[in-house]
mmCIF file of C-alpha atoms in Angstrom:
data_model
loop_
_atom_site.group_PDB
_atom_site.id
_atom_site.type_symbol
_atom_site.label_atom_id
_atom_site.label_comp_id
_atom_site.label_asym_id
_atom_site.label_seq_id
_atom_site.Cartn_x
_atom_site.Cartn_y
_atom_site.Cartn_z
ATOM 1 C CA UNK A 3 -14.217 -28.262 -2.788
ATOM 2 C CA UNK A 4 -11.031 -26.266 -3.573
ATOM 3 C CA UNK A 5 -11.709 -23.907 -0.574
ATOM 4 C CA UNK A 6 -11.675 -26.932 1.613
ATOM 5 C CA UNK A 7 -9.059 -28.118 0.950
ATOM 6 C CA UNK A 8 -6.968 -24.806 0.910
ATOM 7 C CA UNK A 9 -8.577 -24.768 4.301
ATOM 8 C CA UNK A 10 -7.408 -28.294 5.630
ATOM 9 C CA UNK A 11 -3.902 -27.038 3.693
ATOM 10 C CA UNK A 12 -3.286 -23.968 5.807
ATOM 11 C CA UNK A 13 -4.562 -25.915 8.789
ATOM 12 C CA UNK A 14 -1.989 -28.225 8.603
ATOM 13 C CA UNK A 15 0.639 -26.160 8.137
ATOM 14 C CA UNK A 16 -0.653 -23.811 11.197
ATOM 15 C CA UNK A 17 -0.602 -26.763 13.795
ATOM 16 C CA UNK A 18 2.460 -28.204 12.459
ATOM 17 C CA UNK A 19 4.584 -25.150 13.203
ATOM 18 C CA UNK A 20 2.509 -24.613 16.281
ATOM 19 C CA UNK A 21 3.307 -28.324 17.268
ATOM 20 C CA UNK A 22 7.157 -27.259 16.416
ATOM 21 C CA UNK A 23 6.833 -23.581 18.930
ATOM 22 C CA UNK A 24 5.010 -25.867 21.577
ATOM 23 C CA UNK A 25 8.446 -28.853 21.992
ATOM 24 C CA UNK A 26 10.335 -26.294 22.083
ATOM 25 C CA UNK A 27 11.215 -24.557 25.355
ATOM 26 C CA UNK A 28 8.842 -20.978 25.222
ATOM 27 C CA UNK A 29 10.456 -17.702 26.480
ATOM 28 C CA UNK A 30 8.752 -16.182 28.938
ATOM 29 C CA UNK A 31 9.126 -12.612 26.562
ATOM 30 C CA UNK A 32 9.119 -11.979 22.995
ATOM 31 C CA UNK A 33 12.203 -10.879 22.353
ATOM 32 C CA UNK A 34 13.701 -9.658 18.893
ATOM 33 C CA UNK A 35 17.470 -9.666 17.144
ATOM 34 C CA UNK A 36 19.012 -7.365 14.958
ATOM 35 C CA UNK A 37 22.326 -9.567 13.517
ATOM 36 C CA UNK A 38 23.391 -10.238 17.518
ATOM 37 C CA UNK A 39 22.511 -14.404 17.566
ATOM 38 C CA UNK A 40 22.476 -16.023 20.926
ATOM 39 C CA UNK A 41 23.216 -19.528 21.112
ATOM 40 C CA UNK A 42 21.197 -20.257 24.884
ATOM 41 C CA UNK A 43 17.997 -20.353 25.197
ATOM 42 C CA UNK A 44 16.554 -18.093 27.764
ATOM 43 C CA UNK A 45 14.146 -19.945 30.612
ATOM 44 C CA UNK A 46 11.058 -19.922 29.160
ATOM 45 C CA UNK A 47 7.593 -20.909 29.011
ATOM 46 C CA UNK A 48 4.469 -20.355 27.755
ATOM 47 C CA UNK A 49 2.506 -17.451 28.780
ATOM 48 C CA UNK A 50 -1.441 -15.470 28.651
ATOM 49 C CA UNK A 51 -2.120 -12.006 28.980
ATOM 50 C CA UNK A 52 -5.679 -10.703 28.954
ATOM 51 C CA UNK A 53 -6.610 -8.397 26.623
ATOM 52 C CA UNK A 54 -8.396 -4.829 27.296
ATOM 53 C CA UNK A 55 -8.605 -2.784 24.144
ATOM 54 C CA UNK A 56 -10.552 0.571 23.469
ATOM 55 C CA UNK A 57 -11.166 1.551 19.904
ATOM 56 C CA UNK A 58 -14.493 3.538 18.557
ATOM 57 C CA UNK A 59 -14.873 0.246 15.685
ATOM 58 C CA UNK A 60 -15.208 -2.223 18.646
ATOM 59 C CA UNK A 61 -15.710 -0.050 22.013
ATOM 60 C CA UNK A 62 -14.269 -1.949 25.258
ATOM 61 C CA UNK A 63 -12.687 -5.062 23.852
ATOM 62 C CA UNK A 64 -11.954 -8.398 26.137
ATOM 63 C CA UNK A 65 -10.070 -11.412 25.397
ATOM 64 C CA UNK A 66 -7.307 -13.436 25.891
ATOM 65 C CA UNK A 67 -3.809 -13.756 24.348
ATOM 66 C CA UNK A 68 -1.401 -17.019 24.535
ATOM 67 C CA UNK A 69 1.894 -16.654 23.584
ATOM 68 C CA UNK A 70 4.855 -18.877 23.100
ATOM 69 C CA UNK A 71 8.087 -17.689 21.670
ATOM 70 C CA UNK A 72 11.112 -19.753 20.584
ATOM 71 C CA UNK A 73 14.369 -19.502 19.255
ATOM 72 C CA UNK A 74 16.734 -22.164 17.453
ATOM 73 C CA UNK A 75 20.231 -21.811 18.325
ATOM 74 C CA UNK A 76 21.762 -19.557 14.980
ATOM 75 C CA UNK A 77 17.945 -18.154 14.369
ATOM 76 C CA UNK A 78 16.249 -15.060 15.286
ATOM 77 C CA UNK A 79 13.707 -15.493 18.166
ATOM 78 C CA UNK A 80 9.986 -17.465 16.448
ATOM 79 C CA UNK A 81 6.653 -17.030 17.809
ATOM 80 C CA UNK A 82 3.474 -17.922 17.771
ATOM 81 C CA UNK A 83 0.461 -15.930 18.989
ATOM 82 C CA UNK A 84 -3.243 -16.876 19.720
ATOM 83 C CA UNK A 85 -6.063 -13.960 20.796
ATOM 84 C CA UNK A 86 -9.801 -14.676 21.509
ATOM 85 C CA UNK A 87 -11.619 -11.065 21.871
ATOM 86 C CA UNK A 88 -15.359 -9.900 22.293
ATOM 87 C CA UNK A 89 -16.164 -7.004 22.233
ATOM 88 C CA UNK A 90 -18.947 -3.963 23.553
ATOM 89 C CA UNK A 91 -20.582 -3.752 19.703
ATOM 90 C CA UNK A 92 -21.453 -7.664 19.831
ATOM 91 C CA UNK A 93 -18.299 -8.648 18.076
ATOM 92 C CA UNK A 94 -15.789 -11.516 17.449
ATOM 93 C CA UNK A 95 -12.834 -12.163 17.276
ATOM 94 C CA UNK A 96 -10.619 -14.878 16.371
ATOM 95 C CA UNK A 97 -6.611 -14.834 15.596
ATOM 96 C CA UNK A 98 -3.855 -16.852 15.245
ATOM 97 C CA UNK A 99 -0.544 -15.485 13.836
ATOM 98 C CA UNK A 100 2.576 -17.212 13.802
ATOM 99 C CA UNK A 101 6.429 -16.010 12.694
ATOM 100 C CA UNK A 102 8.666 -19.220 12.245
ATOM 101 C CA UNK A 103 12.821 -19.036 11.102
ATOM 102 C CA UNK A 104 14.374 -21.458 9.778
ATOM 103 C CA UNK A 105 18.069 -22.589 8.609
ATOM 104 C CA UNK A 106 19.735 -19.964 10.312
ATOM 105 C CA UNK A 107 17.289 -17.135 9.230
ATOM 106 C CA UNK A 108 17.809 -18.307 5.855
ATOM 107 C CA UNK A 109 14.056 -19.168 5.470
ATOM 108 C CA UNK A 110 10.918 -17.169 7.016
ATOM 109 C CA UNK A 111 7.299 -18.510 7.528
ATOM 110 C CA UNK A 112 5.136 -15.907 8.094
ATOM 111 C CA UNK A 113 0.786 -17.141 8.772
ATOM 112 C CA UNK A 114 -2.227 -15.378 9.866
ATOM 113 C CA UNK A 115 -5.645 -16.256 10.462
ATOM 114 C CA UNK A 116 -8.306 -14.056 11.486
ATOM 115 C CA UNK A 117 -12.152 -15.192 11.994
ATOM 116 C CA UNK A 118 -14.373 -11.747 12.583
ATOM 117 C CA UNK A 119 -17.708 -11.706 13.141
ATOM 118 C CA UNK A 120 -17.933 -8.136 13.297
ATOM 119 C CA UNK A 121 -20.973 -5.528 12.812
ATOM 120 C CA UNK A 122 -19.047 -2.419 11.063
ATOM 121 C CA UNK A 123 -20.493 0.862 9.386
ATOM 122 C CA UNK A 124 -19.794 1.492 5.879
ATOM 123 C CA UNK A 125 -19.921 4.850 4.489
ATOM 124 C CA UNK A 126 -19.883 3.974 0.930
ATOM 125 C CA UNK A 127 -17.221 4.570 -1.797
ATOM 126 C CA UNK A 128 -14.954 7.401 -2.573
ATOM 127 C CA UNK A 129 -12.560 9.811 -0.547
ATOM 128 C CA UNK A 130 -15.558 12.457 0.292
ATOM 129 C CA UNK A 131 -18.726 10.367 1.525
ATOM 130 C CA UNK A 132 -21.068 12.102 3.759
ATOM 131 C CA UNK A 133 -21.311 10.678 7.590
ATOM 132 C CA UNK A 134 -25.129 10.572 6.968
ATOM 133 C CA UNK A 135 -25.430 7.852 4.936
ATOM 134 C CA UNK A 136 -23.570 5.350 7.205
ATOM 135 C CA UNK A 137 -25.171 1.829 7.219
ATOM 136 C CA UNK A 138 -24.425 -0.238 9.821
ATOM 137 C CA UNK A 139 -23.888 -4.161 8.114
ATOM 138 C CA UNK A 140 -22.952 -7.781 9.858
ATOM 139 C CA UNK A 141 -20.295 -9.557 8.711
ATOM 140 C CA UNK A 142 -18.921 -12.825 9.432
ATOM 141 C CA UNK A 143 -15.675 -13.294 7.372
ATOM 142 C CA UNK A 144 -12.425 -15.593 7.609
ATOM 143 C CA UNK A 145 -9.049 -14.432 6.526
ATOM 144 C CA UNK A 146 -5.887 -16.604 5.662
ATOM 145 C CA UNK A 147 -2.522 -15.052 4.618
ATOM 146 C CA UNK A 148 0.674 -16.951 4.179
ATOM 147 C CA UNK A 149 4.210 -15.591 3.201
ATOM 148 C CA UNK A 150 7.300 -17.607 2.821
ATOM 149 C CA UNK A 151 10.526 -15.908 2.324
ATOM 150 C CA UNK A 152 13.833 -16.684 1.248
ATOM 151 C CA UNK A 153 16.734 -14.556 2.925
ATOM 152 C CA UNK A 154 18.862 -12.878 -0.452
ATOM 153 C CA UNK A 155 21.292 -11.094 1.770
ATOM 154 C CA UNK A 156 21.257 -9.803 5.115
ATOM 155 C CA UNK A 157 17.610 -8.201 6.216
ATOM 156 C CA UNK A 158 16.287 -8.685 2.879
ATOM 157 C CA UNK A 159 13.821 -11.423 1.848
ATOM 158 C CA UNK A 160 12.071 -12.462 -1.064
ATOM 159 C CA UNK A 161 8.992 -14.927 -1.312
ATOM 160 C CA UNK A 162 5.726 -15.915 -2.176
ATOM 161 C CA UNK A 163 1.861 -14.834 -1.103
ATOM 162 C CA UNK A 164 -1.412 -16.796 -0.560
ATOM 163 C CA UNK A 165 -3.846 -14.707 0.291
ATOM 164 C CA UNK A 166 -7.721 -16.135 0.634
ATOM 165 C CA UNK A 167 -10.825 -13.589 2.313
ATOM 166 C CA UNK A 168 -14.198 -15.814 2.698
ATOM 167 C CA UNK A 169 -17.050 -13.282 3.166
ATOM 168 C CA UNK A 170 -19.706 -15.867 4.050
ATOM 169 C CA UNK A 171 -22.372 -13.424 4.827
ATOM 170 C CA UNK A 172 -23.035 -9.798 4.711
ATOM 171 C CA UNK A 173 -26.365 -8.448 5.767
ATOM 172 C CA UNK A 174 -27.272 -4.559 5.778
ATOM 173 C CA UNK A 175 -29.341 -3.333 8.818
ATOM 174 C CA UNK A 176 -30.994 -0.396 7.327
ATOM 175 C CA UNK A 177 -32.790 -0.704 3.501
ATOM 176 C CA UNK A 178 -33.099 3.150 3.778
ATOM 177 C CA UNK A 179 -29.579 4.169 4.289
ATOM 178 C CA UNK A 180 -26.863 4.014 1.941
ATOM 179 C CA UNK A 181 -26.783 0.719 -0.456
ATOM 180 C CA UNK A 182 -24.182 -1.486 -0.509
ATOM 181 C CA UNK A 183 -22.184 -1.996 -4.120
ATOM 182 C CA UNK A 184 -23.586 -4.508 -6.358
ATOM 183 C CA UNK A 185 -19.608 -6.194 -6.554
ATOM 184 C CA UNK A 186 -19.552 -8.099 -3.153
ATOM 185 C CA UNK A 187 -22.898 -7.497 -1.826
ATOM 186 C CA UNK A 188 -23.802 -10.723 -1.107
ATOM 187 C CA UNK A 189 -20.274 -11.874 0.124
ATOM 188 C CA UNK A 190 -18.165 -14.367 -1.521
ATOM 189 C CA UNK A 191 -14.419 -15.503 -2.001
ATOM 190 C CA UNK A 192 -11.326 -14.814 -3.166
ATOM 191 C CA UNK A 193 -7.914 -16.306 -3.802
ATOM 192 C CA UNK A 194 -4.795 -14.744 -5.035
ATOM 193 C CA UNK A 195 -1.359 -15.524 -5.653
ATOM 194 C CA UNK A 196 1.727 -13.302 -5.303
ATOM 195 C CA UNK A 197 5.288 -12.540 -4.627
ATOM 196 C CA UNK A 198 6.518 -9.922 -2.295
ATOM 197 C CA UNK A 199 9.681 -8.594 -0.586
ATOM 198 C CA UNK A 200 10.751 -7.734 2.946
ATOM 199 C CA UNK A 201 13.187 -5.411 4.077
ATOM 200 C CA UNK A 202 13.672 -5.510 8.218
ATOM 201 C CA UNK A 203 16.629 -4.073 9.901
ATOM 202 C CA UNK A 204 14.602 -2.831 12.952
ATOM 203 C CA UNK A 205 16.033 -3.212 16.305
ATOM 204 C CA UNK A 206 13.091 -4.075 17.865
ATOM 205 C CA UNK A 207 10.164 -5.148 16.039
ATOM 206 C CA UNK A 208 7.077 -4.353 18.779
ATOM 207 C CA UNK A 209 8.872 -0.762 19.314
ATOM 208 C CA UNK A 210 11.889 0.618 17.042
ATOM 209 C CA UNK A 211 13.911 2.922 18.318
ATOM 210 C CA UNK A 212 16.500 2.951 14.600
ATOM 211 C CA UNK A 213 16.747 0.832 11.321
ATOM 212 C CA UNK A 214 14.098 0.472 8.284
ATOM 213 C CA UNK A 215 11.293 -1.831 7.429
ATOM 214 C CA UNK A 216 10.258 -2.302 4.133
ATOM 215 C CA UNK A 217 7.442 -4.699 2.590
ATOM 216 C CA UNK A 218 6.075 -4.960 -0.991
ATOM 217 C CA UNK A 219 3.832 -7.003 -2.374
ATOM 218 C CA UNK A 220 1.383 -7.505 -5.583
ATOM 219 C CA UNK A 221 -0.992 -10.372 -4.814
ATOM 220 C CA UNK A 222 -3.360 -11.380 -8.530
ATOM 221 C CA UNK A 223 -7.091 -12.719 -7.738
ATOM 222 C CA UNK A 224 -8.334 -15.170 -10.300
ATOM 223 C CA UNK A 225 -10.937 -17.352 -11.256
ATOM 224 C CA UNK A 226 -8.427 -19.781 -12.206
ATOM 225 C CA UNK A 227 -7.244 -20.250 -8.422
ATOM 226 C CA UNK A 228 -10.734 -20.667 -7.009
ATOM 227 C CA UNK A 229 -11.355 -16.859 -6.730
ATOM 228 C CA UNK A 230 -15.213 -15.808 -7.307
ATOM 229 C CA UNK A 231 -13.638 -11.993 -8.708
ATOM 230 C CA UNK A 232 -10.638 -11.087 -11.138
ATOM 231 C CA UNK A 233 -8.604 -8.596 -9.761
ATOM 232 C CA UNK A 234 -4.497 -7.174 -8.708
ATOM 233 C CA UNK A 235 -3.846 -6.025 -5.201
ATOM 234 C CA UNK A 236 -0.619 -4.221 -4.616
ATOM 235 C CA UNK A 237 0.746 -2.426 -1.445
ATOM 236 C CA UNK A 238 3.793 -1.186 -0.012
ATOM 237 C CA UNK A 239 4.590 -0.352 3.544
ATOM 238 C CA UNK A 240 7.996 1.635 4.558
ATOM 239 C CA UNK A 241 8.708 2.715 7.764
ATOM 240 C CA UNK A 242 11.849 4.488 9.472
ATOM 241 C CA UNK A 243 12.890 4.750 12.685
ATOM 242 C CA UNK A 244 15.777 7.580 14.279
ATOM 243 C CA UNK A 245 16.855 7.867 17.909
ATOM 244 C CA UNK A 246 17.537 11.793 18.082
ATOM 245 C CA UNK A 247 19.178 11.442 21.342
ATOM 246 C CA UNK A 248 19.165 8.743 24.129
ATOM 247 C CA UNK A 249 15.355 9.680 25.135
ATOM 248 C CA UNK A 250 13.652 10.845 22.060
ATOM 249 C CA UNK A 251 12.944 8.864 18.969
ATOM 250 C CA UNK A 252 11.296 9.913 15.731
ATOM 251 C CA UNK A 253 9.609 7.276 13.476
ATOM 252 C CA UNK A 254 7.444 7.737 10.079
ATOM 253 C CA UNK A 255 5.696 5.588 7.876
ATOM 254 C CA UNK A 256 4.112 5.549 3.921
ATOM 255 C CA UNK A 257 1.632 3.497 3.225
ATOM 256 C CA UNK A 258 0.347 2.473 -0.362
ATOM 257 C CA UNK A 259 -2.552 0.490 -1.672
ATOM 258 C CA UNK A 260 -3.717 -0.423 -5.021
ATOM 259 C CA UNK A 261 -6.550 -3.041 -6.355
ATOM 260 C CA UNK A 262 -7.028 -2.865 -10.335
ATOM 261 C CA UNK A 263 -10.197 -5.196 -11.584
ATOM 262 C CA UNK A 264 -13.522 -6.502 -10.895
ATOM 263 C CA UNK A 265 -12.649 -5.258 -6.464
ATOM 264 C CA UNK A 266 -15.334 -6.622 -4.170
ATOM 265 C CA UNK A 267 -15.888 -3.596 -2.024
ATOM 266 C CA UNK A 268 -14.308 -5.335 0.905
ATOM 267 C CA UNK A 269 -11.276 -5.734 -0.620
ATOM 268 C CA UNK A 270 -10.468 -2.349 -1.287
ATOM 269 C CA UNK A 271 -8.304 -0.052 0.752
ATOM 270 C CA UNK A 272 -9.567 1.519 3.394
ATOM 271 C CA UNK A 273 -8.330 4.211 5.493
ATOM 272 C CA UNK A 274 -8.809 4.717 9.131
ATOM 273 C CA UNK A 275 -7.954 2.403 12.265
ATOM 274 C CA UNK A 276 -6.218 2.336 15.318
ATOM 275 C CA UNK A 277 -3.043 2.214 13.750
ATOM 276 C CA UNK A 278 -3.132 4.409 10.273
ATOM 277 C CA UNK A 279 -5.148 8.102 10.422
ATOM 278 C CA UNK A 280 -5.819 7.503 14.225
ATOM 279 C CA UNK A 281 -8.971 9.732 14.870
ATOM 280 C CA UNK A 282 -10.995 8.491 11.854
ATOM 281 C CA UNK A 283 -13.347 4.899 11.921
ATOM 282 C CA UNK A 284 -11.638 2.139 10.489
ATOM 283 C CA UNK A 285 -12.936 2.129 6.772
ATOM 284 C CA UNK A 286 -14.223 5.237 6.984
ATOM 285 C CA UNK A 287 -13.394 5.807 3.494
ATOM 286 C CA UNK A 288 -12.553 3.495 0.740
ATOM 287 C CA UNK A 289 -11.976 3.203 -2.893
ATOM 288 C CA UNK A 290 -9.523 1.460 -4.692
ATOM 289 C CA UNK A 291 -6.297 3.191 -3.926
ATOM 290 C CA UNK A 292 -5.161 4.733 -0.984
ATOM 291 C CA UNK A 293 -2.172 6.516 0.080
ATOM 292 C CA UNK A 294 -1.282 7.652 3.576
ATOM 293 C CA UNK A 295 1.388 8.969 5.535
ATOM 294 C CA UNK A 296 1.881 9.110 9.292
ATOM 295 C CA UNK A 297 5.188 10.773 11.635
ATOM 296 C CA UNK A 298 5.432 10.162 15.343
ATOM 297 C CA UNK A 299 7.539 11.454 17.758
ATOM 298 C CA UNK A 300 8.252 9.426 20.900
ATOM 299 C CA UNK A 301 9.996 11.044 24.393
ATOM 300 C CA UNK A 302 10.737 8.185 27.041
ATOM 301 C CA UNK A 303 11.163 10.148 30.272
ATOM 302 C CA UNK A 304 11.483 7.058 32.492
ATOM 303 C CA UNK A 305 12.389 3.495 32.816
ATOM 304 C CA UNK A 306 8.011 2.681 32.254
ATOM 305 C CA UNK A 307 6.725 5.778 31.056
ATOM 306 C CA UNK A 308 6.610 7.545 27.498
ATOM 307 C CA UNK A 309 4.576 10.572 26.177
ATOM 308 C CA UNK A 310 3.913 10.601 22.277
ATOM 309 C CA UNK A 311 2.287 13.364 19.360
ATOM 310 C CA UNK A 312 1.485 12.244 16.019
ATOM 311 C CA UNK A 313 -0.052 12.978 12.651
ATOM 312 C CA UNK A 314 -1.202 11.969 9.550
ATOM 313 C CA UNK A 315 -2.222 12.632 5.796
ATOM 314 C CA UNK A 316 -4.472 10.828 3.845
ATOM 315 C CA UNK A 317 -6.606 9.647 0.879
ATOM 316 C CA UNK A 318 -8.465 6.563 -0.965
ATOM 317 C CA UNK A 319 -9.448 7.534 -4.675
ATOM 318 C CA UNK A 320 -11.056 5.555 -7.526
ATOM 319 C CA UNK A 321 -8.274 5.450 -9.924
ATOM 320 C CA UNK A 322 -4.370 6.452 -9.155
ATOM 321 C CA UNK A 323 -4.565 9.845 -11.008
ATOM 322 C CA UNK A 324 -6.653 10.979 -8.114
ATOM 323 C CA UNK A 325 -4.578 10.756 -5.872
ATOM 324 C CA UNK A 326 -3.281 13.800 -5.622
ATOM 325 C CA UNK A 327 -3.430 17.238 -2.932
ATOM 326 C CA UNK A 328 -7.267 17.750 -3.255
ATOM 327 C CA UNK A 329 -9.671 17.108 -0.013
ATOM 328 C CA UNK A 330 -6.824 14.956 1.691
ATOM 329 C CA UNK A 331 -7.778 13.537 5.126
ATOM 330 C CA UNK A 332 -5.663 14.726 8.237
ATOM 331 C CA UNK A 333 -5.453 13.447 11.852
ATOM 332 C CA UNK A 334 -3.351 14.350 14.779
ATOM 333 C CA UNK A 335 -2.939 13.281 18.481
ATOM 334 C CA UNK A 336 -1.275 12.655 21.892
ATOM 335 C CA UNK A 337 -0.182 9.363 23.528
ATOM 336 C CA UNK A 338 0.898 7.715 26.821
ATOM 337 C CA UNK A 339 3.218 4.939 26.830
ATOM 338 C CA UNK A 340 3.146 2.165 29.798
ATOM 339 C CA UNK A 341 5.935 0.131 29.217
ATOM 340 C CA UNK A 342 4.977 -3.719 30.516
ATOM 341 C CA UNK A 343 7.991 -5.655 29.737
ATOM 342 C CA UNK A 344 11.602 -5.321 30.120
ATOM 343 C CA UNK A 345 13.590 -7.083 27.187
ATOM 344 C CA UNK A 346 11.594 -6.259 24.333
ATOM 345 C CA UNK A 347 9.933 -2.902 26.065
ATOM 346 C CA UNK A 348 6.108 -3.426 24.689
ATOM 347 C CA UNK A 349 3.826 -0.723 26.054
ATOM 348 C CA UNK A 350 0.550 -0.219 26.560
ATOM 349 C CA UNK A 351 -0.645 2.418 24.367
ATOM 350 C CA UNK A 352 -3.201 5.356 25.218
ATOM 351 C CA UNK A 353 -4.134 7.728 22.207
ATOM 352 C CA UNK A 354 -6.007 10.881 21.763
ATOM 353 C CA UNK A 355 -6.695 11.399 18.409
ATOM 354 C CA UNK A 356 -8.800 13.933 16.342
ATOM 355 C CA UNK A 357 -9.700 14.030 12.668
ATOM 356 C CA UNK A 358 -12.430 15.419 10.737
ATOM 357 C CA UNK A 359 -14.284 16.821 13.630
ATOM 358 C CA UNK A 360 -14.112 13.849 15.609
ATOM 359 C CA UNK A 361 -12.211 12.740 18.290
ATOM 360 C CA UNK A 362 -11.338 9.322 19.296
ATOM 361 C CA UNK A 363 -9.866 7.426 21.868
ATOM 362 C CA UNK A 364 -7.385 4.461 21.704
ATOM 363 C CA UNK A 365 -6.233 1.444 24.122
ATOM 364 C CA UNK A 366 -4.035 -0.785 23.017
ATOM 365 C CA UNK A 367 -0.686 -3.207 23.419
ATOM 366 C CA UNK A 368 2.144 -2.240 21.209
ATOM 367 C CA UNK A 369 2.947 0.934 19.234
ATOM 368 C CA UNK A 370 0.831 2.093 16.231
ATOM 369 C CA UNK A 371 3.902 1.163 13.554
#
């Protein structure tokens, strides 16, 4: 009963705002402002792009995205994005995100929902698990996080977390292969409550070019809130961005994670994806900390066209002691850049990536961090 209604709550709160985004008049681009306010609202609408994404988790990925983005006069620009994807490995899915200002950037709404139904391969725990073992398991899972934020000063925010993860089924393919951990086996749920803090003084937040973003965040799971495990998650994302000259622009990012209790093995940190240690399967390795680091460095030599290298170090480990210089994952690559809009110059994003042996290849809209 409690998860239904925290359901019905964050479903109400997700089509109010929406209902907000849709009277208001939708810009035809997302656009984003770094202390410059404009009063006007742009001609706008509402607007789909399809989605074609390449990743070796999910294979050729199709969908759909419908965006609206708004702006109050005295706020930064608002939007509100919806996606439906399928993809080549038979899986769904679902997301709804949505980035709300209000009282003159005073306050910030940030909500995300994500529905997966997504067959994944899990390689077991720890930072050194062999690729033989892999186990291919179905999932169907729903995610709900929600951050409010109060503005303390310019670019600086401080707020509160709900975070819930419904696991409603997991099912391993293969008895023979690797078993999964007796915490979270069979699924389940979990609640937590937190408090975090948000640093953003990007000048463009789909693809920086100078300024700092900063988020922090420890979120507690707990019986007491609904939550079928006991545990802390903490993490901490910092990224900087530095034009070198007018065409070049070098941008890094840190990236901790940290769960401390009774961690359902889908809740802990996992390294690998499309956007962190490109070159290695998402979740390729997981344990209950991780800590990674990636640097990119981005040349622009036209109006629409861009040419990237990157690389990264990383590691997951069972307690934070071990994290240290031993057997630390590394990745490296090349990108093209295809810019597809004007104002707030989003690309399309083509990686090359190699790690552990492997190489990888990557479509997708927006850069990487």
């Amino acid at each position: 009963m409690k998860k239904i209604y925290f359901l019905f709550f964050v479903w109400y709160l997700s089509f109010n705002n929406s209902a907000m985004a849709t009277i208001q008049l939708c810009s035809n681009s997302i656009i984003y402002h770094n202390g410059t306010i404009n009063d006007t609202l742009p001609k706008s609408r509402i607007f789909f792009v399809p989605v074609i994404t390449y990743a070796p988790e999910t294979n050729v990925a199709l969908g759909i995205s419908g965006i609206c983005s708004y702006q109050k006069p005295s706020s930064d620009t608002s939007y509100l994005q919806l996606t439906a994807i399928y993809t080549f490995n038979q899986q769904t899915i679902l997301d709804a995100a949505l980035r709300h200002y209000f009282h003159n950037n005073k306050n910030l709404l940030l909500a995300n929902t994500v529905y997966k139904n997504f067959p994944e391969y899990f390689y077991g725990l720890g930072n050194t698990t062999p690729d033989s073992l892999s186990q291919l398991i179905s999932t169907h899972s729903l995610r709900v996080n929600i951050e409010w934020y109060q503005q303390i000063k310019p670019y600086w925010y401080v707020g509160g977390v709900i975070n819930m993860l419904d696991y409603f089924s997991i099912h391993a393919n293969d008895p023979n292969k690797i078993p999964l951990p007796e915490l979270g086996n069979s699924g389940g749920y979990t609640l937590g409550l937190g408090a975090s803090i948000l640093h953003d003084n990007r000048d463009n937040a789909f693809n920086a070019t100078k300024g700092w973003y900063l988020c922090a965040n420890v979120v507690s799971f707990n019986q007491q809130f609904g939550s079928a495990y006991n545990f802390v998650k903490s993490n901490v994302d910092a990224r900087y961005y530095f034009r070198t000259n007018s065409k070049t622009v070098l941008a890094g990012q840190l990236l901790y994670q940290g769960n401390s209790g009774n961690v359902p093995f889908w809740q802990t940190a996992a390294l690998g994806g499309s956007n962190m240690m490109r070159g290695l399967y998402a979740g390729r390795y997981r344990d209950n900390y991780l800590l990674a680091a990636q640097s990119e460095w981005r040349y622009q030599f036209s109006k629409k066209w861009g040419f990237t290298t990157f690389a990264a170090l990383g590691k997951v480990a069972n307690t934070m002691n071990e994290l240290d210089l031993d057997n630390v994952h590394s990745s490296y690559g090349i990108g093209f850049r295809r810019r597809i809009t004007k104002n707030n110059k989003i690309n399309i994003r083509i990686d090359v990536a190699r790690s552990g042996g492997a190489t990888n290849f990557y479509v997708n809209l927006a850069e990487a961090f």
